[in-house]
XYZ file of C-alpha atoms in Angstrom:
618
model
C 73.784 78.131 91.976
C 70.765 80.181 91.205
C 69.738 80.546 94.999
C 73.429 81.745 95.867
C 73.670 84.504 92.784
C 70.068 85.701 93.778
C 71.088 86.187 97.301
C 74.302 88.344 96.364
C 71.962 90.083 93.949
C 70.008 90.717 97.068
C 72.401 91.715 99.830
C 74.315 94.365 97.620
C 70.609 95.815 96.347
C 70.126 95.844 100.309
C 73.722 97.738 100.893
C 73.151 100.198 97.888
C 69.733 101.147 98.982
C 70.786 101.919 102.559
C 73.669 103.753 101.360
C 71.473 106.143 99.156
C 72.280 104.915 95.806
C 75.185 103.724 93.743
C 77.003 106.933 93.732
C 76.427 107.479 97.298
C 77.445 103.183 97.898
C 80.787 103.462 95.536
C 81.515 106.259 98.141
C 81.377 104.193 101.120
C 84.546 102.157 100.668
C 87.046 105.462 100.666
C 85.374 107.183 103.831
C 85.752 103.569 105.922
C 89.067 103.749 104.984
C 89.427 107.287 106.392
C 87.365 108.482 108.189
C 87.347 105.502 110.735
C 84.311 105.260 113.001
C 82.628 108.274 111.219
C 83.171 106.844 107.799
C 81.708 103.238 109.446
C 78.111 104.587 109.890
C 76.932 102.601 106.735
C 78.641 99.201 107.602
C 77.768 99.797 111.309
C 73.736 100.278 111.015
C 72.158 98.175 113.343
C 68.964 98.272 110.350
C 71.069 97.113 107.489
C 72.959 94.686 109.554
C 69.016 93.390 110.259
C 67.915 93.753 106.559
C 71.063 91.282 105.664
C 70.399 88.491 108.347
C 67.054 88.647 107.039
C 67.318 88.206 103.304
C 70.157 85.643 104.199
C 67.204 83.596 106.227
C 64.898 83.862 103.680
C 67.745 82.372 101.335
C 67.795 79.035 103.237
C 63.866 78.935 103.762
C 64.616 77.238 107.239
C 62.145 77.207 110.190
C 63.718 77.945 113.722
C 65.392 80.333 115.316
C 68.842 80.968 112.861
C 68.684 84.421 114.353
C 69.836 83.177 117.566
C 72.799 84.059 119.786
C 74.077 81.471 122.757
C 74.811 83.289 125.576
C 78.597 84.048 126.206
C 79.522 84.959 123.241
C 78.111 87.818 120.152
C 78.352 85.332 116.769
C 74.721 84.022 115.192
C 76.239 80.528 114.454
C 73.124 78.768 113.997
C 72.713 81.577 111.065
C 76.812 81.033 110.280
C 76.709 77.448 110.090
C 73.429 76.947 108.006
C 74.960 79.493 105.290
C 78.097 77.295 105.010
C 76.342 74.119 104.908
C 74.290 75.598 102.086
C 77.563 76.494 100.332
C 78.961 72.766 100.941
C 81.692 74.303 103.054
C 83.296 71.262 104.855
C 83.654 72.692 108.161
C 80.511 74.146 108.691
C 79.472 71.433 111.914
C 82.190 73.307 113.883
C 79.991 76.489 114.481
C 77.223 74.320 115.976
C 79.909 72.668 118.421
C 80.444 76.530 119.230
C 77.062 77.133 119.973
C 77.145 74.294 122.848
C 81.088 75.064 123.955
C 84.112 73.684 122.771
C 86.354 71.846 124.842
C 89.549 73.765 126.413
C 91.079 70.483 125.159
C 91.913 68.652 128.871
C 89.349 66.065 128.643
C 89.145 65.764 124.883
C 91.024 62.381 125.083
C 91.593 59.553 127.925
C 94.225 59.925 130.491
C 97.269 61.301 128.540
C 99.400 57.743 128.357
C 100.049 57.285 125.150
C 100.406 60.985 124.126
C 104.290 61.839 123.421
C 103.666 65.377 125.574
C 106.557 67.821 126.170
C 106.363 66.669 130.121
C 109.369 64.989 131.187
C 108.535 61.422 133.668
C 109.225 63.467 136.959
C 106.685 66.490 135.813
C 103.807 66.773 137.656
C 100.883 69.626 136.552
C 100.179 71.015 139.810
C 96.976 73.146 140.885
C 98.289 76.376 141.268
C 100.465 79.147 140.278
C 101.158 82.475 142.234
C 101.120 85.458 139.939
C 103.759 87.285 138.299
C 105.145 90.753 139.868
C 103.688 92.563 137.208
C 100.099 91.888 138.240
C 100.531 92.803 141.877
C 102.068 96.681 140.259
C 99.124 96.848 138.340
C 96.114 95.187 140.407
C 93.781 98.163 140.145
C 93.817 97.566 136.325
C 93.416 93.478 136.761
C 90.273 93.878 139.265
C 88.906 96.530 136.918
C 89.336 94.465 133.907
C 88.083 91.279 135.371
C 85.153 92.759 137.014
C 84.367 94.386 133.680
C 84.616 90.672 131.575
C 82.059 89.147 134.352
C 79.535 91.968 134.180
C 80.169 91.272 129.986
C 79.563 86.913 130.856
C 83.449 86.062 129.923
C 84.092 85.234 133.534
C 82.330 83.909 136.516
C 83.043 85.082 140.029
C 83.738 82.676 142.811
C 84.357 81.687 146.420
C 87.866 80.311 145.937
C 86.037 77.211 148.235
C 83.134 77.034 145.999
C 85.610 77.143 143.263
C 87.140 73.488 144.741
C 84.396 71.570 145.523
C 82.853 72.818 142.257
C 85.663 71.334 139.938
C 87.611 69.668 142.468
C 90.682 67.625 140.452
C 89.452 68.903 137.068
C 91.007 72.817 138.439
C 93.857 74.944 138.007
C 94.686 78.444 139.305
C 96.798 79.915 136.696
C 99.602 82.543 136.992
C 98.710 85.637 134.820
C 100.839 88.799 134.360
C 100.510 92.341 132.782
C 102.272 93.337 129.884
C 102.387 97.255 129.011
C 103.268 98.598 125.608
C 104.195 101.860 125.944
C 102.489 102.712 122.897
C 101.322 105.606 122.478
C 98.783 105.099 123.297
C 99.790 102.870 126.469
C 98.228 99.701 126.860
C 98.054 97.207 129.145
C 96.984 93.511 128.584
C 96.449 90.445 130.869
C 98.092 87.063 130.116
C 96.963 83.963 130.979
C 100.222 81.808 131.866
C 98.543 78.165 131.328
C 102.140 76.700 130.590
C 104.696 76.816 133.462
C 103.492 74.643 136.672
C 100.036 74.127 135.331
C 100.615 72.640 132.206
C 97.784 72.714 130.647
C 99.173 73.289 127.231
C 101.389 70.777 127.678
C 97.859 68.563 127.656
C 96.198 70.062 124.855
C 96.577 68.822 121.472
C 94.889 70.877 118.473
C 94.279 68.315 115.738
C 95.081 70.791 113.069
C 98.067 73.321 112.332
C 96.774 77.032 112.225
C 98.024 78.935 108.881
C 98.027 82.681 109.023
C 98.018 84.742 105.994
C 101.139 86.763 106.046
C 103.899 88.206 104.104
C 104.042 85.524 101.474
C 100.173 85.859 100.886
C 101.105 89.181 100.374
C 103.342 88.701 97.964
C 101.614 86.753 95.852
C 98.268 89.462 95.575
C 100.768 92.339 94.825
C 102.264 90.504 91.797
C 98.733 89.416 90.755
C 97.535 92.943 90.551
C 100.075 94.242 89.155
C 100.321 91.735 86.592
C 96.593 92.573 86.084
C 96.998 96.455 86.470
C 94.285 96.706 89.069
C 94.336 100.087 90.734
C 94.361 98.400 94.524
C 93.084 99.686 97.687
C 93.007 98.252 100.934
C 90.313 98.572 104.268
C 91.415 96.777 107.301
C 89.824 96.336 110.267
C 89.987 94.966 113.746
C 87.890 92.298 115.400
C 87.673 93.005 119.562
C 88.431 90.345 121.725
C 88.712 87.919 119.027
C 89.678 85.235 120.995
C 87.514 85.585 123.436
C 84.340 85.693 121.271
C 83.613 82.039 121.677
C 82.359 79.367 124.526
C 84.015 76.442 126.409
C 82.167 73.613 127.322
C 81.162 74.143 130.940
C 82.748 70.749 132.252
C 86.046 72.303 131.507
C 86.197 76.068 132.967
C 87.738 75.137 136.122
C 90.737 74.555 134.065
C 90.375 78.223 133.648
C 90.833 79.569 136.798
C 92.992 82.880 137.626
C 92.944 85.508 140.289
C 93.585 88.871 140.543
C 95.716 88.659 143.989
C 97.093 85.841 145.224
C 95.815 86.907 148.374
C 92.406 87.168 147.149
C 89.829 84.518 148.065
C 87.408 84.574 145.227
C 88.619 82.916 141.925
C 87.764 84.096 138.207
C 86.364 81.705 136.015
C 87.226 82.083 132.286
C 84.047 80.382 130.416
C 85.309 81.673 126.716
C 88.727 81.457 125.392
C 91.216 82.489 126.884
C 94.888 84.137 125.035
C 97.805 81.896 125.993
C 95.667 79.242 126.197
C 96.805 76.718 123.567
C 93.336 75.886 122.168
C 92.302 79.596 121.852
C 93.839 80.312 118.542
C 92.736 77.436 116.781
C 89.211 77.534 117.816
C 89.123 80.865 116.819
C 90.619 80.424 113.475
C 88.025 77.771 113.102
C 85.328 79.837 113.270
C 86.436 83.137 111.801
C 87.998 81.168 108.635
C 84.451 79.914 108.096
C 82.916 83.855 108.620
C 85.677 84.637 106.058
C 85.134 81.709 103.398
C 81.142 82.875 103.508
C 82.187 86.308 102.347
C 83.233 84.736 99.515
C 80.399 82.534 99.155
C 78.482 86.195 99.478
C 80.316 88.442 97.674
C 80.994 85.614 94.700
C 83.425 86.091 91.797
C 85.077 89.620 91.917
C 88.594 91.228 93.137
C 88.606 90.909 96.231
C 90.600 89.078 98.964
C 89.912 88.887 102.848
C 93.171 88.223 104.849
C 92.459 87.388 108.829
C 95.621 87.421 110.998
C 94.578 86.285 114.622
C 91.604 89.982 115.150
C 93.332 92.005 112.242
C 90.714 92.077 109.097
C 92.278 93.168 105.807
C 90.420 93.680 102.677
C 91.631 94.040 99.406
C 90.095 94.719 96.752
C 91.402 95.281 92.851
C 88.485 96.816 90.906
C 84.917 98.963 91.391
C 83.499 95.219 92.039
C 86.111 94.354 94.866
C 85.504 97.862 96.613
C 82.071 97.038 96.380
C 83.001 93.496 98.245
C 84.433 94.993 101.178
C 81.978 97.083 102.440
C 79.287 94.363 101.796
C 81.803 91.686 103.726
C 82.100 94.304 106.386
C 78.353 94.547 106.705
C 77.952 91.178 106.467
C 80.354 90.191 108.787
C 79.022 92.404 111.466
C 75.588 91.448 110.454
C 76.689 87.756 112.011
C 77.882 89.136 115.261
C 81.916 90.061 114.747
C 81.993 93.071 116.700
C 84.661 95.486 115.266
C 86.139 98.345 116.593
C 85.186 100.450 113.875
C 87.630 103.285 115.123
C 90.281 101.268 114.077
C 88.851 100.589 110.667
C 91.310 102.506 108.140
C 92.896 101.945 104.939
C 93.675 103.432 101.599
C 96.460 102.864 99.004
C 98.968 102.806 101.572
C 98.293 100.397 104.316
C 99.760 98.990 107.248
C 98.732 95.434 108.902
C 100.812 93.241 111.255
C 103.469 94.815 111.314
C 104.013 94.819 107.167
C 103.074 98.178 104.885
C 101.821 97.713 101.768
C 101.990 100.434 99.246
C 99.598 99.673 96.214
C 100.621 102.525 94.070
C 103.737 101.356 93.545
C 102.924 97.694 94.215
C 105.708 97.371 97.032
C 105.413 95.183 100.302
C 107.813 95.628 102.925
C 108.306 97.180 107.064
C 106.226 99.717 108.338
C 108.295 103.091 108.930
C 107.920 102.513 112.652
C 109.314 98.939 112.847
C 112.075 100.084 110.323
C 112.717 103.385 112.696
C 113.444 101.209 115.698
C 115.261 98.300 113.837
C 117.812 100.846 112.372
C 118.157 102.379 115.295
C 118.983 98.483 117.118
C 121.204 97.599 114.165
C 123.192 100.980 114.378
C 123.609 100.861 118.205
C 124.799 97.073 118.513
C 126.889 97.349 115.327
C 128.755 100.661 116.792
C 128.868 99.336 120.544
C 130.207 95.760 119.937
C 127.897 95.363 122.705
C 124.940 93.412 123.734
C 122.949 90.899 125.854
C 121.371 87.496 125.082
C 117.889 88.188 125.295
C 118.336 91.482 123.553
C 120.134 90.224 120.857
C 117.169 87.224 120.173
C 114.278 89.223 120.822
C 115.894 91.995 117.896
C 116.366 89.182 115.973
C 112.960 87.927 116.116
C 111.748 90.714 114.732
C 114.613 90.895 111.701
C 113.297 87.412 111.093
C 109.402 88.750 111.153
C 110.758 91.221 109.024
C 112.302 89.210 106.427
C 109.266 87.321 105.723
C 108.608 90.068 103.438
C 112.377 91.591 102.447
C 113.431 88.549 100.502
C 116.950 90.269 99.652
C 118.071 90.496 102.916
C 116.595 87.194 104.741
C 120.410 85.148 104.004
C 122.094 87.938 105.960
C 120.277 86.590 108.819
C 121.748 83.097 108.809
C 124.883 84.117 110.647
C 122.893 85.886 113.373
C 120.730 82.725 113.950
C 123.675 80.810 113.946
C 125.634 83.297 116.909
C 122.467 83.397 118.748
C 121.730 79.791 119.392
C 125.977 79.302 120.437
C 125.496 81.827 122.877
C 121.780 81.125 123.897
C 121.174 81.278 127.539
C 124.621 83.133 128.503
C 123.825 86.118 131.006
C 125.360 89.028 131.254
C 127.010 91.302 127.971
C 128.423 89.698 125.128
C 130.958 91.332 122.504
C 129.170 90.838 118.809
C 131.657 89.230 116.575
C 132.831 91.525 113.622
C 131.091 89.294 111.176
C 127.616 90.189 112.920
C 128.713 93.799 113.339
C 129.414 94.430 109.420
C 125.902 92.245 108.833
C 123.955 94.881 111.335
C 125.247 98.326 109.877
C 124.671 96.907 106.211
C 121.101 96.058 106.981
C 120.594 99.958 109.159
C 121.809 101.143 105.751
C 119.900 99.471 103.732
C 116.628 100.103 105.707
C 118.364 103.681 105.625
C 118.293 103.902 101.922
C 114.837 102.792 101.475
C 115.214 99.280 101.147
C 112.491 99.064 103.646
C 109.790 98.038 100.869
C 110.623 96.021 98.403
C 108.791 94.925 95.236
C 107.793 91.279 95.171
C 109.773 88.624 93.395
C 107.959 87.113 89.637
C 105.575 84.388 90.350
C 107.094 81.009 89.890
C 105.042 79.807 86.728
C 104.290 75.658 86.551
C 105.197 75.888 82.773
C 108.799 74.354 82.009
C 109.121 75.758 78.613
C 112.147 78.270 79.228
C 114.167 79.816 76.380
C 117.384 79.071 78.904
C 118.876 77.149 81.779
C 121.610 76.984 83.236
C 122.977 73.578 84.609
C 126.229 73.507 87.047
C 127.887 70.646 89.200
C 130.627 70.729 91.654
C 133.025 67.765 92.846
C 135.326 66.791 95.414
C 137.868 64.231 95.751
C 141.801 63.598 97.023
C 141.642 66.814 98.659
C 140.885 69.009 95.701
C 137.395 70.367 94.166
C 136.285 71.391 90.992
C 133.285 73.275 89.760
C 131.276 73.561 86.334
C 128.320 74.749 84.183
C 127.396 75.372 81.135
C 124.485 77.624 79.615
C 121.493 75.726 77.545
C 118.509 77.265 75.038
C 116.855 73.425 74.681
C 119.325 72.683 71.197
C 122.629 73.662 71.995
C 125.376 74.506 74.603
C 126.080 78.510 74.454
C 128.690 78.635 77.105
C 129.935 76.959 79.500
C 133.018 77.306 82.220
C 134.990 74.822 84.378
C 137.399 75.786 87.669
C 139.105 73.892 90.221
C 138.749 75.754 93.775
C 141.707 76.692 95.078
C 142.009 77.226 98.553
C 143.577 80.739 97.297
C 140.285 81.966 96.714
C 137.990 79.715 98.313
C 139.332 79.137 101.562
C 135.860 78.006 103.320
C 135.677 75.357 100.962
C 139.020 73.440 102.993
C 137.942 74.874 106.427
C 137.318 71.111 107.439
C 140.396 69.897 105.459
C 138.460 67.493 103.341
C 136.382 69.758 100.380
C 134.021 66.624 100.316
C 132.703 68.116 103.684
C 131.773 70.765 101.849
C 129.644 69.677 98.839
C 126.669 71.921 99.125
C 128.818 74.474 99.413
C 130.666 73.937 96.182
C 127.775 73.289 94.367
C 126.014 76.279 95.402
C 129.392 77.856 94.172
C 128.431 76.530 91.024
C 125.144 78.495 90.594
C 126.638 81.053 91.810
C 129.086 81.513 89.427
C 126.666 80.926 86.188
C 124.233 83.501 87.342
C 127.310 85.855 87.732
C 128.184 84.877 84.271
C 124.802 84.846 82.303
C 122.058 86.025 84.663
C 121.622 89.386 82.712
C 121.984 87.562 79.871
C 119.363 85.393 80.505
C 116.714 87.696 82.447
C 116.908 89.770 79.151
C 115.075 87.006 77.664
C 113.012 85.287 80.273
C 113.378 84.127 84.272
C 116.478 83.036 85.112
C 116.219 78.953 85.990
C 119.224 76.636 87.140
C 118.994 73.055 87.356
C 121.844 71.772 90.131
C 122.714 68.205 90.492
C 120.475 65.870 93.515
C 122.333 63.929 95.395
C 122.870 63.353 99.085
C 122.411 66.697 100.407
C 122.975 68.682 97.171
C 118.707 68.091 96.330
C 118.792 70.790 100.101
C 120.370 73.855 98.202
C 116.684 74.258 95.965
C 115.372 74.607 99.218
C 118.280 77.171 100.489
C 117.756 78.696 97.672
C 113.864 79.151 97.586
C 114.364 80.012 101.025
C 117.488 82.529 101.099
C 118.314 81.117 104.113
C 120.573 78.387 105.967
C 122.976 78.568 109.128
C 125.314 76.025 107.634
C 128.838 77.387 106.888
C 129.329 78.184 104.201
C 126.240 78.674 102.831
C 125.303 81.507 104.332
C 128.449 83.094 102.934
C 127.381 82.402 99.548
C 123.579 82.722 99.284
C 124.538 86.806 100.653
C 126.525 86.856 97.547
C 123.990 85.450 95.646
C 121.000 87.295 97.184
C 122.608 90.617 96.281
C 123.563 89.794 92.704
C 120.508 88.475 92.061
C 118.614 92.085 93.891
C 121.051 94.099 91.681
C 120.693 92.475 88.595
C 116.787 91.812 88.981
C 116.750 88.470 88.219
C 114.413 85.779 89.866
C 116.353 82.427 90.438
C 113.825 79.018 89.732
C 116.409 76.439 91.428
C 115.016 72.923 90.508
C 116.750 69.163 91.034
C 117.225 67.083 88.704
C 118.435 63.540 88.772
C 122.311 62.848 88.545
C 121.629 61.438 84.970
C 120.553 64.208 83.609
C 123.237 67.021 84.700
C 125.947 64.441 83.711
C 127.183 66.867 80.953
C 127.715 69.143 84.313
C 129.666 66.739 85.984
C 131.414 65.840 82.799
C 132.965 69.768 83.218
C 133.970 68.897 86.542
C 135.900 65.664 85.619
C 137.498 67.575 82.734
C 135.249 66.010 80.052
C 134.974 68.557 77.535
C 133.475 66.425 74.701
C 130.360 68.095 74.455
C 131.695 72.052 75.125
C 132.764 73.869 71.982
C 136.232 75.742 73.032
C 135.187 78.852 71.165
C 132.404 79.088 73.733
């Protein structure tokens, strides 16, 4: 609309001018990502931030007080929420809930009856939890920290008897503990334990599932800009306290409860959100997903994408325009009340963010040195030792899977690991690593080794089904004996084609359960196996590879195996690690699609030794 391209007219005039001029503004962008709180003196100006929430007030020519802040809490909703109804954002009534307090999530509903909760019939939330060891080592750091958040209005400060007859049956005492990352630099962080005798997550219910941008997001912007040939760069910043940067409804904070020492007898009341608590992140990502969809109401159409995960900020932007957009969001953001910690701010055309580095020169997405450092070093130890423990071996893992979210290539060499950790889940003490896991460990340490540590995105899966050619395979079983086929299509005629009985010779997985009809999926992921072995550099030399695999029972699941590069189903893994490095050597995307039984019967017509249709020279 008029009034919306006026107002981004406006607010960049506004940015420019404080900045000294165009020169000076186009300057801005590299020194935030540098310089860090220095180069944030622009974005940080407590008179520009003004001059924005002004011109933005003047855009909605509304009476009242849109400039104001409820206490608890830094965000101008009033101002937030007006914006995004203006915009005909559909969530926009949230922020105004915010400005009264949102509900923990206790008393949202009735008594929970008819709620299918994870509490079995005997549990019973009690009232009370003593605290963890860890707080008691560290209680000069607790009482410190809590005293600070009530002097900031996060927490109130009770008689632990005033604290009772205040909220009586609508209470709980909490457990909390301190976790300390060694860093550097060290840090130490509270947790809120609102699970384990309380239950009070086990009584919340968010209506909505929370969606982070991550790794596939990712993904999907590198191949865009490189497909584009923008010359990328990246500012990311970090939001402090983000969780804790909204209200609770009052009726609800004695849910809240925690103390510093068991012993104590005053009780802290948490009146904002609280980490750990289940409602916390989706509240939050409530109202910073509406901050971050009125950027780009503000900024309008230009290259430029803000990714929020959880208080981690990461602008990216593809052109002049897009650099421009992030130090105007930046501005505009902190205009509305997100406090950053603009020390933190940095950037550039290497970046990292949650845990991922992104490398824009050479359009590559993959782990961050230190994360690789550290798995290599893991991978190497375990692999060489034979040797390791339950919880060591899942929490490692967890961050191989985190990992793989954005090294596509090696995400099927994880199946086997998931598989070994949930048969031996639980089981104390050291446990010998079997020789498959072993060989899967020092391949990865290598790999990470050899730079395989960033990778370069996969092609974008286009909607168009116009492909020069497709491969179509089909596998059978029957009377103890299987058979696999496929042939090689350009839309008029058959090019190649090739037809095998598995032999137990070769294929011994595929009789592991004595009847190869067990085995189906297996077999027919054989199948497109073999034809991208046969024809995939033939084919990528003329456009994406694509296979079309016979749906039936659970043959429709490989697409998804596939898509994913993952499954813990022997022997699937066994073959999508095959696959997955054929397909990385040969640098060929795989589009998997179903299609009905009727129309890969020329398929199945290999595997029933039907050759009608299949030229022998061929």
């Amino acid at each position: 609309e008029a009034g919306w391209r006026e107002l981004r007219g406006k607010l960049e005039e506004i940015v420019v001018n404080h900045a000294g001029g165009p020169i000076p503004f186009d300057r801005v962008v590299f020194e935030m990502a540098t310089k860090g709180e220095a180069g944030c003196s622009l974005v940080s100006d407590s008179a520009l931030q003004a001059a924005i929430r002004s011109a933005m007030i003047e855009h909605l020519g509304a009476k009242g007080d849109l400039d104001e802040i409820s206490p608890g809490q830094p965000l101008r909703l009033k101002l937030m929420s007006a914006l995004l109804r203006d915009a005909g954002d559909p969530d926009w009534q949230v922020l105004l809930d915010a400005q009264r307090g949102l509900p923990v999530g206790i008393k949202v509903y009735e008594e929970q009856t008819s709620w299918k909760l994870e509490m079995g019939p005997a549990d019973v939330a009690k009232a009370w939890k003593a605290n963890y060891e860890s707080a008691a080592e560290h209680i000069d750091y607790v009482r410190e920290h809590f005293d600070a958040e009530v002097a900031e209005g996060l927490m109130l400060k009770l008689d632990e008897d005033a604290f009772w007859r205040r909220y009586g049956d609508e209470a709980a005492l909490s457990a909390i503990a301190v976790l300390v990352d060694e860093g550097p630099p060290q840090k130490k962080r509270v947790i809120h334990d609102a699970s384990h005798e309380v239950m009070l997550n086990h009584r919340i219910r968010c209506l909505d599932k929370v969606r982070s941008p991550r790794a596939r997001e990712k993904r999907y912007l590198l191949r865009f800009l490189k497909d584009h040939r923008c010359a990328a760069l990246s500012v990311t910043g970090d939001i402090s306290k983000a969780h804790r940067r909204f209200r609770h409804s009052p009726d609800e904070w004695g849910y809240l409860g925690r103390k510093a020492s068991d012993s104590d007898a005053f009780v802290y009341v948490n009146c904002v959100g609280t980490f750990r608590v289940a409602s916390a992140g989706y509240w939050w990502s409530r109202i910073s997903g509406g901050g971050i969809r009125l950027m780009h109401h503000i900024t309008g159409r230009r290259l430029l994408e803000l990714l929020l995960y959880a208080d981690d900020l990461k602008a990216v932007a593809g052109d002049r325009a897009g650099r421009r957009g992030i130090v105007i969001s930046y501005a505009s953001l902190a205009a509305l009340g997100f406090p950053f910690k603009w020390a933190k701010t940095c950037g550039g055309f290497v970046v990292e963010w949650v845990g991922f580095e992104t490398a824009y020169s050479s359009f590559k997405l993959g782990l961050s040195q230190r994360r690789a450092e550290w798995l290599i070093r893991w991978c190497m130890d375990v692999a060489t030792s034979a040797r390791t423990t339950w919880s060591d071996f899942s929490r490692a893992l967890g961050r191989l899977g985190f990992g793989a979210n954005a090294l596509s290539w090696e995400r099927p060499f994880l199946g086997p690991m998931y598989s070994w950790s949930a048969a031996t889940r639980g089981k104390h003490g050291s446990l010998t690593a079997p020789v498959m896991i072993r060989v899967i460990l020092r391949w990865l340490a290598e790999r990470f080794q050899e730079g395989g540590r960033l990778q370069e995105p996969m092609t974008l899966t286009e909607a168009s089904g116009n492909v020069e050619l497709t491969f179509f395979s089909g596998a059978k079983a029957e009377d103890g004996r299987a058979y696999v086929g496929g042939y090689l299509w350009n839309g008029h005629e058959v090019l190649s084609w090739y037809a095998a009985e598995v032999l137990p010779s070769w294929a011994p997985w595929a009789f592991i359960k004595n009847d190869p009809q067990r085995t189906t999926a297996s077999l027919e992921l054989l199948g497109t196996l073999l034809c991208v072995k046969l024809w995939g550099s033939r084919m990528s030399g003329r456009s994406r590879s694509t296979g079309s695999i016979t749906g039936a029972t659970d043959n429709q699941g490989n697409t998804y195996a596939v898509t994913k590069l993952m499954s813990t189903k022997y022997a699937l893994p066994i073959l999508l690690m095959e696959l997955s490095e054929t397909l990385r050597l040969g640098s060929i995307f795989l589009d998997l699609r179903w299609v009905f039984r009727e129309r890969n019967q020329w398929a199945d017509d290999l595997t029933n030794g039907e050759f009608g249709h299949f030229p022998m020279d061929k």
